Short mmCIF file of C-alpha atoms in Angstrom, two decimals:
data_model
loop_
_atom_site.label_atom_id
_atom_site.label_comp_id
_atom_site.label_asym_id
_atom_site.label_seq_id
_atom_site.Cartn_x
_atom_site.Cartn_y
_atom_site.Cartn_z
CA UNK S 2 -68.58 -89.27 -61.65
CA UNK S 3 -68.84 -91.00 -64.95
CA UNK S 4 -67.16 -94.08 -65.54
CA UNK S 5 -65.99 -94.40 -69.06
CA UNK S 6 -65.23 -98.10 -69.20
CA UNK S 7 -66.74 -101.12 -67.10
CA UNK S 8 -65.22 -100.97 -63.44
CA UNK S 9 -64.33 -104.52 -63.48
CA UNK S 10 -62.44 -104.15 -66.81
CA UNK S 11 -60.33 -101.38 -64.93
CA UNK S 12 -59.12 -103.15 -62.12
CA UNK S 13 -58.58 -106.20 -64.13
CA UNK S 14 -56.34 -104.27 -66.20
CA UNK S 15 -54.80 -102.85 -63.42
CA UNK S 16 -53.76 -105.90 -61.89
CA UNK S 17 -52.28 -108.15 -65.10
CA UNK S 18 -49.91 -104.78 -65.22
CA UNK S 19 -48.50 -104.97 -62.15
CA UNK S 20 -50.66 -102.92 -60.08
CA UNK S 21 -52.27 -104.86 -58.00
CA UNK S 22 -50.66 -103.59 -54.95
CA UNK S 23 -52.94 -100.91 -55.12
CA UNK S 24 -55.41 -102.97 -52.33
CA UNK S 25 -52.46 -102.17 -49.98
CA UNK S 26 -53.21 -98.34 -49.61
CA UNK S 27 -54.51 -97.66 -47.02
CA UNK S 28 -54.74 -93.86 -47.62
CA UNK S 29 -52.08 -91.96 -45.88
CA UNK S 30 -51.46 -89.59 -47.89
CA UNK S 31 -47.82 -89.36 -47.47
CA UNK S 32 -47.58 -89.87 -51.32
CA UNK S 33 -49.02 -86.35 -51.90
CA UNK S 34 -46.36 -84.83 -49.70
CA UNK S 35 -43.53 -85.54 -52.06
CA UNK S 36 -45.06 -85.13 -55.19
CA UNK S 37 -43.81 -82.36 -56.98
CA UNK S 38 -47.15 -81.67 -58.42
CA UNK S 39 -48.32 -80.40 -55.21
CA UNK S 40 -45.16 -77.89 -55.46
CA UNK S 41 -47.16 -75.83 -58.74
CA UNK S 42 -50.80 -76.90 -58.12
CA UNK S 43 -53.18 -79.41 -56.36
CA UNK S 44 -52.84 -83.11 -57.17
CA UNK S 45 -53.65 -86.08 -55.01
CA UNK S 46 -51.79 -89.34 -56.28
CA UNK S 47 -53.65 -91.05 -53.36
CA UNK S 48 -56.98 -90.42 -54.54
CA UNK S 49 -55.89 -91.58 -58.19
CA UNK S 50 -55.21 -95.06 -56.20
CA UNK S 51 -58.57 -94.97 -54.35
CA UNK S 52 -60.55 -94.86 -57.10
CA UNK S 53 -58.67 -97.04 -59.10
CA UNK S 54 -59.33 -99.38 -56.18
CA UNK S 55 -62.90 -100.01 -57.10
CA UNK S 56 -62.90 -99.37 -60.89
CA UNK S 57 -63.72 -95.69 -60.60
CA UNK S 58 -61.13 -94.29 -62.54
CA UNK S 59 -61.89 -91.34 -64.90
CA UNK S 60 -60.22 -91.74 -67.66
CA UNK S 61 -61.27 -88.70 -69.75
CA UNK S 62 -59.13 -86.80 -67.27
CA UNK S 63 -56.07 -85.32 -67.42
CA UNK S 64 -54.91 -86.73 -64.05
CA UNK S 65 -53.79 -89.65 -65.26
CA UNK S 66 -51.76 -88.37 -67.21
CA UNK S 67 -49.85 -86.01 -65.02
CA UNK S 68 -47.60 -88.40 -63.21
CA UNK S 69 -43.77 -87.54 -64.30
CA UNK S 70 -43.02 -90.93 -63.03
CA UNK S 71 -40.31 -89.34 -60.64
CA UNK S 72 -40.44 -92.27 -58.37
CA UNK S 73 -40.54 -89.94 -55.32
CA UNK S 74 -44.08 -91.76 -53.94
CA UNK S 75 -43.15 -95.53 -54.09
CA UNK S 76 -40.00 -94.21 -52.43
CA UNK S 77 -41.71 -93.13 -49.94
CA UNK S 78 -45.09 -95.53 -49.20
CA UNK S 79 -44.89 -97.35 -46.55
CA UNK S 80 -47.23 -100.05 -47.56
CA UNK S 81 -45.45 -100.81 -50.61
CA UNK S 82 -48.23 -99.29 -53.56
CA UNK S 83 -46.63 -99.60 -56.96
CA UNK S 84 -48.35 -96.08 -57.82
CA UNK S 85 -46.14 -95.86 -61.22
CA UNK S 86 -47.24 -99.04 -62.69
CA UNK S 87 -51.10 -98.52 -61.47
CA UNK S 88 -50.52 -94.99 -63.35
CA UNK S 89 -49.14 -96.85 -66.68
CA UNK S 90 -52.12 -99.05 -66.36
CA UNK S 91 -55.07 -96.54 -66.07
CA UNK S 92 -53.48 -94.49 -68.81
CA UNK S 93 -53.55 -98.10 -70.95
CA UNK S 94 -57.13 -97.88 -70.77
CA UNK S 95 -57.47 -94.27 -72.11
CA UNK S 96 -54.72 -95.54 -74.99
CA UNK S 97 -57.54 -98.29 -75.76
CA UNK S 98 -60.04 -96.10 -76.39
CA UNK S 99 -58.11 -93.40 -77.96
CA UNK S 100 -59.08 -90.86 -74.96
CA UNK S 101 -56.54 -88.18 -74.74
CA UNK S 102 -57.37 -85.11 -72.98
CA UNK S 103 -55.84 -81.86 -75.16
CA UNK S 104 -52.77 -81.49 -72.98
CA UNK S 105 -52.21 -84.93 -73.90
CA UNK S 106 -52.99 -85.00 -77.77
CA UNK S 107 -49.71 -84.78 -79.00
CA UNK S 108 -48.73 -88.50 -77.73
CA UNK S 109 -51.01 -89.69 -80.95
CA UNK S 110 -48.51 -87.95 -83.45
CA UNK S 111 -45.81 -89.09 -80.83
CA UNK S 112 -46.99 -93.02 -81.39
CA UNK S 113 -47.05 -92.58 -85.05
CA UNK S 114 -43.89 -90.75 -85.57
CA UNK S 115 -42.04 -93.98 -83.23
CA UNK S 116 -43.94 -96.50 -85.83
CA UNK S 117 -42.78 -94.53 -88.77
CA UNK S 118 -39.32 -93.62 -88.13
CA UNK S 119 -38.17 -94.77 -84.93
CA UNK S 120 -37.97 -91.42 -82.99
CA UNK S 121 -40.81 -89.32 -81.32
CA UNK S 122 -39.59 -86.16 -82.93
CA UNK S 123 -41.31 -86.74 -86.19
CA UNK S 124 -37.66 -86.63 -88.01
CA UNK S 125 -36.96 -89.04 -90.98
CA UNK S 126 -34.91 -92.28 -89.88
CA UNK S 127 -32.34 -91.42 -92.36
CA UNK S 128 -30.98 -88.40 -90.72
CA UNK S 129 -31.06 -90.37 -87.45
CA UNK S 130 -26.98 -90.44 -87.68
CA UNK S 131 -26.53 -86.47 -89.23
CA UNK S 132 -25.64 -85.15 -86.05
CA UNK S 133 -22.07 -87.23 -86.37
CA UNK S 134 -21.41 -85.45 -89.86
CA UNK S 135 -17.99 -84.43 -89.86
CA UNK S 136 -16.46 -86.65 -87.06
CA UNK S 137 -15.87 -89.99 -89.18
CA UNK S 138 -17.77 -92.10 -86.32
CA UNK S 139 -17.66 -95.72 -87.93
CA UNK S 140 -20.86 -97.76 -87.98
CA UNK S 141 -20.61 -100.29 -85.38
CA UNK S 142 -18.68 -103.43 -85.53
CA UNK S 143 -18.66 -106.76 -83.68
CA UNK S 144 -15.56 -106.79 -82.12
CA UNK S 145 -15.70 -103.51 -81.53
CA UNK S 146 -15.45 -102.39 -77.59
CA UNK S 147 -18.81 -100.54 -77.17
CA UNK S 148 -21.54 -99.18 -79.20
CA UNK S 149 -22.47 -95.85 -78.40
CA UNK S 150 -26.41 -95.02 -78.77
CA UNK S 151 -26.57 -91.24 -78.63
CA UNK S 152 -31.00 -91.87 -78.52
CA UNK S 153 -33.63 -89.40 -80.22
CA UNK S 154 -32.67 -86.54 -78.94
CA UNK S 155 -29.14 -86.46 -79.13
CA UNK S 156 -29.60 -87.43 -82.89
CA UNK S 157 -32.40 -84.85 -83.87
CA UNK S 158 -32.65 -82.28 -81.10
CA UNK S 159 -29.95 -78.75 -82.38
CA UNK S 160 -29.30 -78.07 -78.58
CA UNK S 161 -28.96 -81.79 -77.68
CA UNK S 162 -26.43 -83.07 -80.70
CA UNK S 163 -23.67 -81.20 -78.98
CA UNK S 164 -24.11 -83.24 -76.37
CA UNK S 165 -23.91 -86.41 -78.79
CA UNK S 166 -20.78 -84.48 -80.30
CA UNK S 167 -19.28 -83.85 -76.87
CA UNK S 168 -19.00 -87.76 -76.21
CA UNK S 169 -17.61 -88.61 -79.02
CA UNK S 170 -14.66 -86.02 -78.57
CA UNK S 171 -14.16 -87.19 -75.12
CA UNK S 172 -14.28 -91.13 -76.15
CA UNK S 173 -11.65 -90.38 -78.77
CA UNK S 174 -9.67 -88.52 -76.50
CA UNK S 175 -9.83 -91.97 -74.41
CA UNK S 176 -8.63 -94.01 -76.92
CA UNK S 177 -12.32 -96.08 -77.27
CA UNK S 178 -12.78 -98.35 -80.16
CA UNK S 179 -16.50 -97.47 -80.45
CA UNK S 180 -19.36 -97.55 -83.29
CA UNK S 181 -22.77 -96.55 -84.05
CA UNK S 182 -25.89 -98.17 -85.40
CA UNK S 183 -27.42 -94.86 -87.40
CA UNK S 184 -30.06 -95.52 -89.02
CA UNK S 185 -30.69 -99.03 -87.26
CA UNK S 186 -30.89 -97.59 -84.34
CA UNK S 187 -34.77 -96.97 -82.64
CA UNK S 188 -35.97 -95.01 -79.97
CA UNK S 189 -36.10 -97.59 -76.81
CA UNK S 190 -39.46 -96.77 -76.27
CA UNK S 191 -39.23 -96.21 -72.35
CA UNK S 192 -41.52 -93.13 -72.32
CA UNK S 193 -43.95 -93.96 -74.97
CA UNK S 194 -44.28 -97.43 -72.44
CA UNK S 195 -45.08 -94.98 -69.35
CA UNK S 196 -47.95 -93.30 -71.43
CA UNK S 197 -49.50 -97.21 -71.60
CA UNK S 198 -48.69 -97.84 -75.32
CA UNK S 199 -47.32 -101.38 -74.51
CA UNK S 200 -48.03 -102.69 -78.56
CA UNK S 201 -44.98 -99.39 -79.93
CA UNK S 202 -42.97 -100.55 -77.03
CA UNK S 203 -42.58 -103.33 -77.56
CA UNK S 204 -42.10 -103.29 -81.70
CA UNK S 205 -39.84 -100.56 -80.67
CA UNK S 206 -37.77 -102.87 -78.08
CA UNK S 207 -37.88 -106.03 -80.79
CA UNK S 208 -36.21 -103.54 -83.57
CA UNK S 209 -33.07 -102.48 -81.31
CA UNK S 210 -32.45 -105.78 -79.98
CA UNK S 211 -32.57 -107.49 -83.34
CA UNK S 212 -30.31 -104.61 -84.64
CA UNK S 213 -28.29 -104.94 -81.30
CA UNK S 214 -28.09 -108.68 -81.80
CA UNK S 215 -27.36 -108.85 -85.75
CA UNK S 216 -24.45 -106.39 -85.37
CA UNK S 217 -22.85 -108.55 -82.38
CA UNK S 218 -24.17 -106.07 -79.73
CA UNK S 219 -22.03 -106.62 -76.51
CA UNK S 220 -21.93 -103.43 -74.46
CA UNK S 221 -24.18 -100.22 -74.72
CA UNK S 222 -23.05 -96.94 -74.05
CA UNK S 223 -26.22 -94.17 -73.82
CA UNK S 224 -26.21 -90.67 -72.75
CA UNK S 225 -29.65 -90.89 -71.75
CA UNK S 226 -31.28 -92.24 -68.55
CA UNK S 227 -34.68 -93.59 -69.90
CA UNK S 228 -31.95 -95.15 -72.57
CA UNK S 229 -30.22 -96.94 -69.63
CA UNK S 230 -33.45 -97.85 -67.70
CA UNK S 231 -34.86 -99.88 -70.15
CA UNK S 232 -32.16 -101.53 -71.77
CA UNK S 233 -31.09 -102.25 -68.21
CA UNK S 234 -34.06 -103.34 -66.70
CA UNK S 235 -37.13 -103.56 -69.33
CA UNK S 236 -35.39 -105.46 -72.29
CA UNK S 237 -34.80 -108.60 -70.57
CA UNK S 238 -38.55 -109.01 -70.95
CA UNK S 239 -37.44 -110.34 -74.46
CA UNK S 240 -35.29 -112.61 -73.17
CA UNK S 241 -31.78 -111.09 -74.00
CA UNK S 242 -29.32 -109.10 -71.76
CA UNK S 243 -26.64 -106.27 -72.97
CA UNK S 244 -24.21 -105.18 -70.69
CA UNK S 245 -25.45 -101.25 -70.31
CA UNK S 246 -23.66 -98.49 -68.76
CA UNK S 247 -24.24 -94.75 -68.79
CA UNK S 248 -21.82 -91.74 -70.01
CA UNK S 249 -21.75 -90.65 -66.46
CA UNK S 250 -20.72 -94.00 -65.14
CA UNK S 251 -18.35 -94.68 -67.75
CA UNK S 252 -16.59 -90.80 -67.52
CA UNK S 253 -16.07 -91.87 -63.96
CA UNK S 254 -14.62 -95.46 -65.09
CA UNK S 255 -12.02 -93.84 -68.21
CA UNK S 256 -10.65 -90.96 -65.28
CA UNK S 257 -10.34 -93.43 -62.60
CA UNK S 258 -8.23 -95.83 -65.24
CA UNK S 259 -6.40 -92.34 -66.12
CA UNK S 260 -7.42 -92.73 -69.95
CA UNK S 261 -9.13 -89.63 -69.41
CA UNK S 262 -6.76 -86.63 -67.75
CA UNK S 263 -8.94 -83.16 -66.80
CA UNK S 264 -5.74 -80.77 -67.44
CA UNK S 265 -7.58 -77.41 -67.60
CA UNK S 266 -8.92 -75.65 -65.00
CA UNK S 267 -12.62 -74.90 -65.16
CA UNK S 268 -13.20 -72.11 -62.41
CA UNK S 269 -16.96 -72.11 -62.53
CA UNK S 270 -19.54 -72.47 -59.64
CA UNK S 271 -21.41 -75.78 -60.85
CA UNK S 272 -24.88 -77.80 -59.43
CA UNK S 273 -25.50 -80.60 -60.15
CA UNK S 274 -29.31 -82.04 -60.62
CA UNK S 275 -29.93 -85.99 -60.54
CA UNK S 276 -32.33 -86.93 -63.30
CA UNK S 277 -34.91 -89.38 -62.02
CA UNK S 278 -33.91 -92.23 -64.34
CA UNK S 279 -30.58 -91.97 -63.42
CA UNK S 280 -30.72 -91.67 -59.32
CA UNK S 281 -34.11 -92.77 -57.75
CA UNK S 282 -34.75 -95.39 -60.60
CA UNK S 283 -31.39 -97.10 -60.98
CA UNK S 284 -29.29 -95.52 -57.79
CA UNK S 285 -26.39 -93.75 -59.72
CA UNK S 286 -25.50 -90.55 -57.20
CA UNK S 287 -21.72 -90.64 -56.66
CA UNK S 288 -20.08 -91.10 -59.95
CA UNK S 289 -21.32 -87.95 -62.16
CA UNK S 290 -20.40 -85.99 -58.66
CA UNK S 291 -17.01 -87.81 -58.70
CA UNK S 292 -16.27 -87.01 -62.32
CA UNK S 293 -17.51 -83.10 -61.84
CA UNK S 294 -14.63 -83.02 -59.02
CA UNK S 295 -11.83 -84.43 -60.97
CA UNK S 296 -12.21 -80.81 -62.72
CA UNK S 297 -9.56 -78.58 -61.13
CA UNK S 298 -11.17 -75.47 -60.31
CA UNK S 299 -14.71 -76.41 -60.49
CA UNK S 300 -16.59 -75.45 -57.22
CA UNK S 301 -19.53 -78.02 -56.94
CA UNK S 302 -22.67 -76.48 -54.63
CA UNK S 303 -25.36 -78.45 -53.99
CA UNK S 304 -28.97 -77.67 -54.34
CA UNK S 305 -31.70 -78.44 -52.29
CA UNK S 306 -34.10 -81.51 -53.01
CA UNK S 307 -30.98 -83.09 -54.09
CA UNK S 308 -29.53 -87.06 -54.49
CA UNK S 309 -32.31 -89.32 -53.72
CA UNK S 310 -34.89 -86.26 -53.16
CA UNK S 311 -34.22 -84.53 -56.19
CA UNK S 312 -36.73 -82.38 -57.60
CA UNK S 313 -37.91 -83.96 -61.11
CA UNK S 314 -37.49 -81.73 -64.28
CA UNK S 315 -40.91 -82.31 -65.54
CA UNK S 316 -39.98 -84.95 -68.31
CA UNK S 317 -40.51 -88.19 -67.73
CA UNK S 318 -43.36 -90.39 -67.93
CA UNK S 319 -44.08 -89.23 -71.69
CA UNK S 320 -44.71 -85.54 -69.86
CA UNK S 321 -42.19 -84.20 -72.52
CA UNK S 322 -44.42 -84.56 -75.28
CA UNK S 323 -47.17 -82.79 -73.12
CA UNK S 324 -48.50 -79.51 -72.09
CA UNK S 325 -47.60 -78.17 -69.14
CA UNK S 326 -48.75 -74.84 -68.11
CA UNK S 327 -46.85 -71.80 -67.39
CA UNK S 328 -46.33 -71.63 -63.65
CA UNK S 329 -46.71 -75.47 -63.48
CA UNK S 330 -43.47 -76.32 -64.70
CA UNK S 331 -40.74 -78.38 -62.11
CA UNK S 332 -38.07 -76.91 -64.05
CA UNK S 333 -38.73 -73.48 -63.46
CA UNK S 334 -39.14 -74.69 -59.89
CA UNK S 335 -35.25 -76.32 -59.91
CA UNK S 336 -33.93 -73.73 -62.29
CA UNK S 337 -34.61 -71.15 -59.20
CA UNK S 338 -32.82 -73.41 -57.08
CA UNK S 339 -29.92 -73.81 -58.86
CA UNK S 340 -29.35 -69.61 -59.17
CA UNK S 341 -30.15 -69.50 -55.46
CA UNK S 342 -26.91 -71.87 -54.73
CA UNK S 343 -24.84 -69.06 -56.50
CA UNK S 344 -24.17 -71.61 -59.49
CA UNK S 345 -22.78 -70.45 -62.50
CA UNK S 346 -23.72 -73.86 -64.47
CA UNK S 347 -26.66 -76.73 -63.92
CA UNK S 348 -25.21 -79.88 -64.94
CA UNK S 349 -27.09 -83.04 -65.76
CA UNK S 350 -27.04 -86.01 -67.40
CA UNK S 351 -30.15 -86.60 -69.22
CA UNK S 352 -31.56 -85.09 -72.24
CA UNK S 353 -35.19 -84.30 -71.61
CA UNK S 354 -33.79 -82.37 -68.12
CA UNK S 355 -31.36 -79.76 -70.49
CA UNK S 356 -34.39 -79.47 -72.72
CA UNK S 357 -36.79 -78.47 -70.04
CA UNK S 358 -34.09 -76.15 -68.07
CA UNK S 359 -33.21 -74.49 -70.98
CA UNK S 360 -36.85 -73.89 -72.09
CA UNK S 361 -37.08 -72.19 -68.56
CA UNK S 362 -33.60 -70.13 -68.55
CA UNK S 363 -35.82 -68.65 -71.87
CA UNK S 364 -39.58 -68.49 -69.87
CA UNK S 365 -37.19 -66.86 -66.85
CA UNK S 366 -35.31 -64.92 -68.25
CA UNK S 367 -32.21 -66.29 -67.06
CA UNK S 368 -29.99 -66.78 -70.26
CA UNK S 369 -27.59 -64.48 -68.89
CA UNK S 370 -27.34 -65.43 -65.54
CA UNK S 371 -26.90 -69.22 -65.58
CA UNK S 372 -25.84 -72.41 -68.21
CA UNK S 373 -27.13 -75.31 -68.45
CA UNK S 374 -25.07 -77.81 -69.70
CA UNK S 375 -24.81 -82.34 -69.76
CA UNK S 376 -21.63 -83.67 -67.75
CA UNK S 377 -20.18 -84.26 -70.87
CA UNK S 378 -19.85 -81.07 -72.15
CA UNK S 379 -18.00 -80.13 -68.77
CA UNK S 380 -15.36 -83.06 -69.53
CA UNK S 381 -15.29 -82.14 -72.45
CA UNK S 382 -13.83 -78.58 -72.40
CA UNK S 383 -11.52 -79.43 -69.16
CA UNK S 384 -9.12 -82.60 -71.24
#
């Protein structure tokens, strides 16, 4: 095996990321039983951390770069092994020294499109706030009770803007004094972080919060996961903390105050999948389940590999800018699962998860036989 870049320099690297725990693996294996990977083809997360263990990483391969960053391992290691972070680290190196395997050459254009305009979609940063045309959304105010940041997606993405659209029906319906930032607003940088480009994190993460902080930035609405995981948890690295809560958390909040009413009935067979970000990573199960049954009508069947074992979509981790190959997709994988429950609709909460299942309800040839659809569009149509 070749090693690309000194061994020491590897597990020096390693460690000042927060990987060191890889010295307590002690090779069971049991993370390679969970991993999804091993659901579509042969991956060993285990012998990622062995090798990393004495510098003998190869970074010119594409392993590195496979991890989804599901979480499903450190859930389940018994020793402790912060395999995510040793991941981040290794694929740090490759950023370095600009080694990116073809699957993975898109993240370049990714990295410059963030620096450019502030999204990974290659859009211009003055369209950022085009998907609101129409719907007289004010710019955001101090004073004002949240600020809603819809993220990249929502604001560029045709399928995904109807999501952003959705919310802002349903906090009008709720009587919300809410704003946006537009074309102050950044990407948050959470996945282009998990592909090890700390330097457009983090002059991603200083442009929101001095936009967050010069507008009088209190409370943060997002509709996205990776959105709520890093303002949450990754942007009090800088030294500032906004009170963050997620659409799903906040649907659940407006019916339980009864300033949201579900009055029609829905009458669909629903499933419900828990996006990574969203469950495993920050332990939210109960209230996008509680706001799917205040829905008269709405018959809610669960899945396998569901609440804290749910089956990743594929997405995270930067794996959304990726290749993946045909018959190596997880969302194919959960897609199946969903139709086998007898559902009707497959209802999430996170953008990159209705972009990969609806990619696959085209690759299976399911557009007539199931929906995909976010939890807000289900609110939406039932107030």
């Amino acid at each position: 095996m070749e090693t690309v870049a000194p061994y020491k320099e590897i597990i020096d690297i390693i460690k000042s990321n927060g990987g060191d725990t890889f010295k307590y693996c002690y090779q069971c294996g049991m993370c390679d039983t969970v991993c999804p990977w091993n659901r579509v083809r042969p991956f060993s997360m285990r012998r990622i951390i062995r090798e990393a263990t004495f510098g003998l990483t190869e970074i010119e391969s594409e392993d590195i770069w496979r991890c989804t960053t599901c979480g499903r391992c450190p859930q389940q290691c018994p020793r402790g092994v912060k395999q995510i972070e040793s991941g981040v680290a290794l694929r740090k190196i490759a950023t370095e020294y600009g080694v990116f395997p073809t699957p993975v050459k898109a993240v370049r254009t990714v990295s410059a499109s963030l620096v450019d305009e502030g999204n990974p979609l290659s859009e211009s940063r003055d369209k950022r706030a085009d998907w609101a045309e129409g719907l007289s959304v004010k710019t955001f105010e101090e004073g004002m009770e949240i600020l809603y940041f819809p993220g990249c997606y929502l604001s560029y993405d045709p399928r995904l803007k109807k999501v952003a659209r959705a919310t802002v029906n349903i906090l009008r319906k709720a009587g919300v004094d809410f704003g946006i930032l537009g074309t102050k607003e950044s990407c948050c940088g959470e996945s282009i972080r998990k592909t090890g480009d700390e330097d457009v994190f983090k002059r991603l993460a200083r442009e929101n919060i001095k936009a967050f902080i010069e507008s009088g930035v209190k409370k943060i609405l997002v509709s996205s996961p990776h959105c709520y995981h890093t303002f949450k948890n990754e942007y009090p690295e800088f030294m500032v903390n906004f009170e963050v809560i997620h659409i799903s958390q906040y649907l659940f909040q407006l019916i339980k105050e009864e300033r949201l009413k579900p009055v029609r009935d829905y009458g669909k067979k629903v499933t419900y999948h828990d996006p990574c970000y969203l469950g495993r990573h920050n332990n939210i199960y109960n209230e996008p389940r509680e706001v799917l049954k205040s829905a008269t009508g709405l018959e809610l069947n669960e899945m396998p590999d569901t609440g804290k074992f749910s089956l990743c979509c594929g997405g995270g981790g930067g794996r959304i800018w990726m290749e993946t190959k045909k018959g190596e997709r997880f969302c194919d994988l959960r897609l199946e699962q969903a139709m086998g429950v007898g559902a009707e609709v497959l209802v999430t909460a996170c953008p990159y998860c209705i972009a990969n299942f609806e990619d696959s309800r085209l690759t299976l040839d399911a557009v007539e036989k199931i929906e995909v659809k976010d939890i807000t569009e289900i609110i939406q149509e039932v107030i």
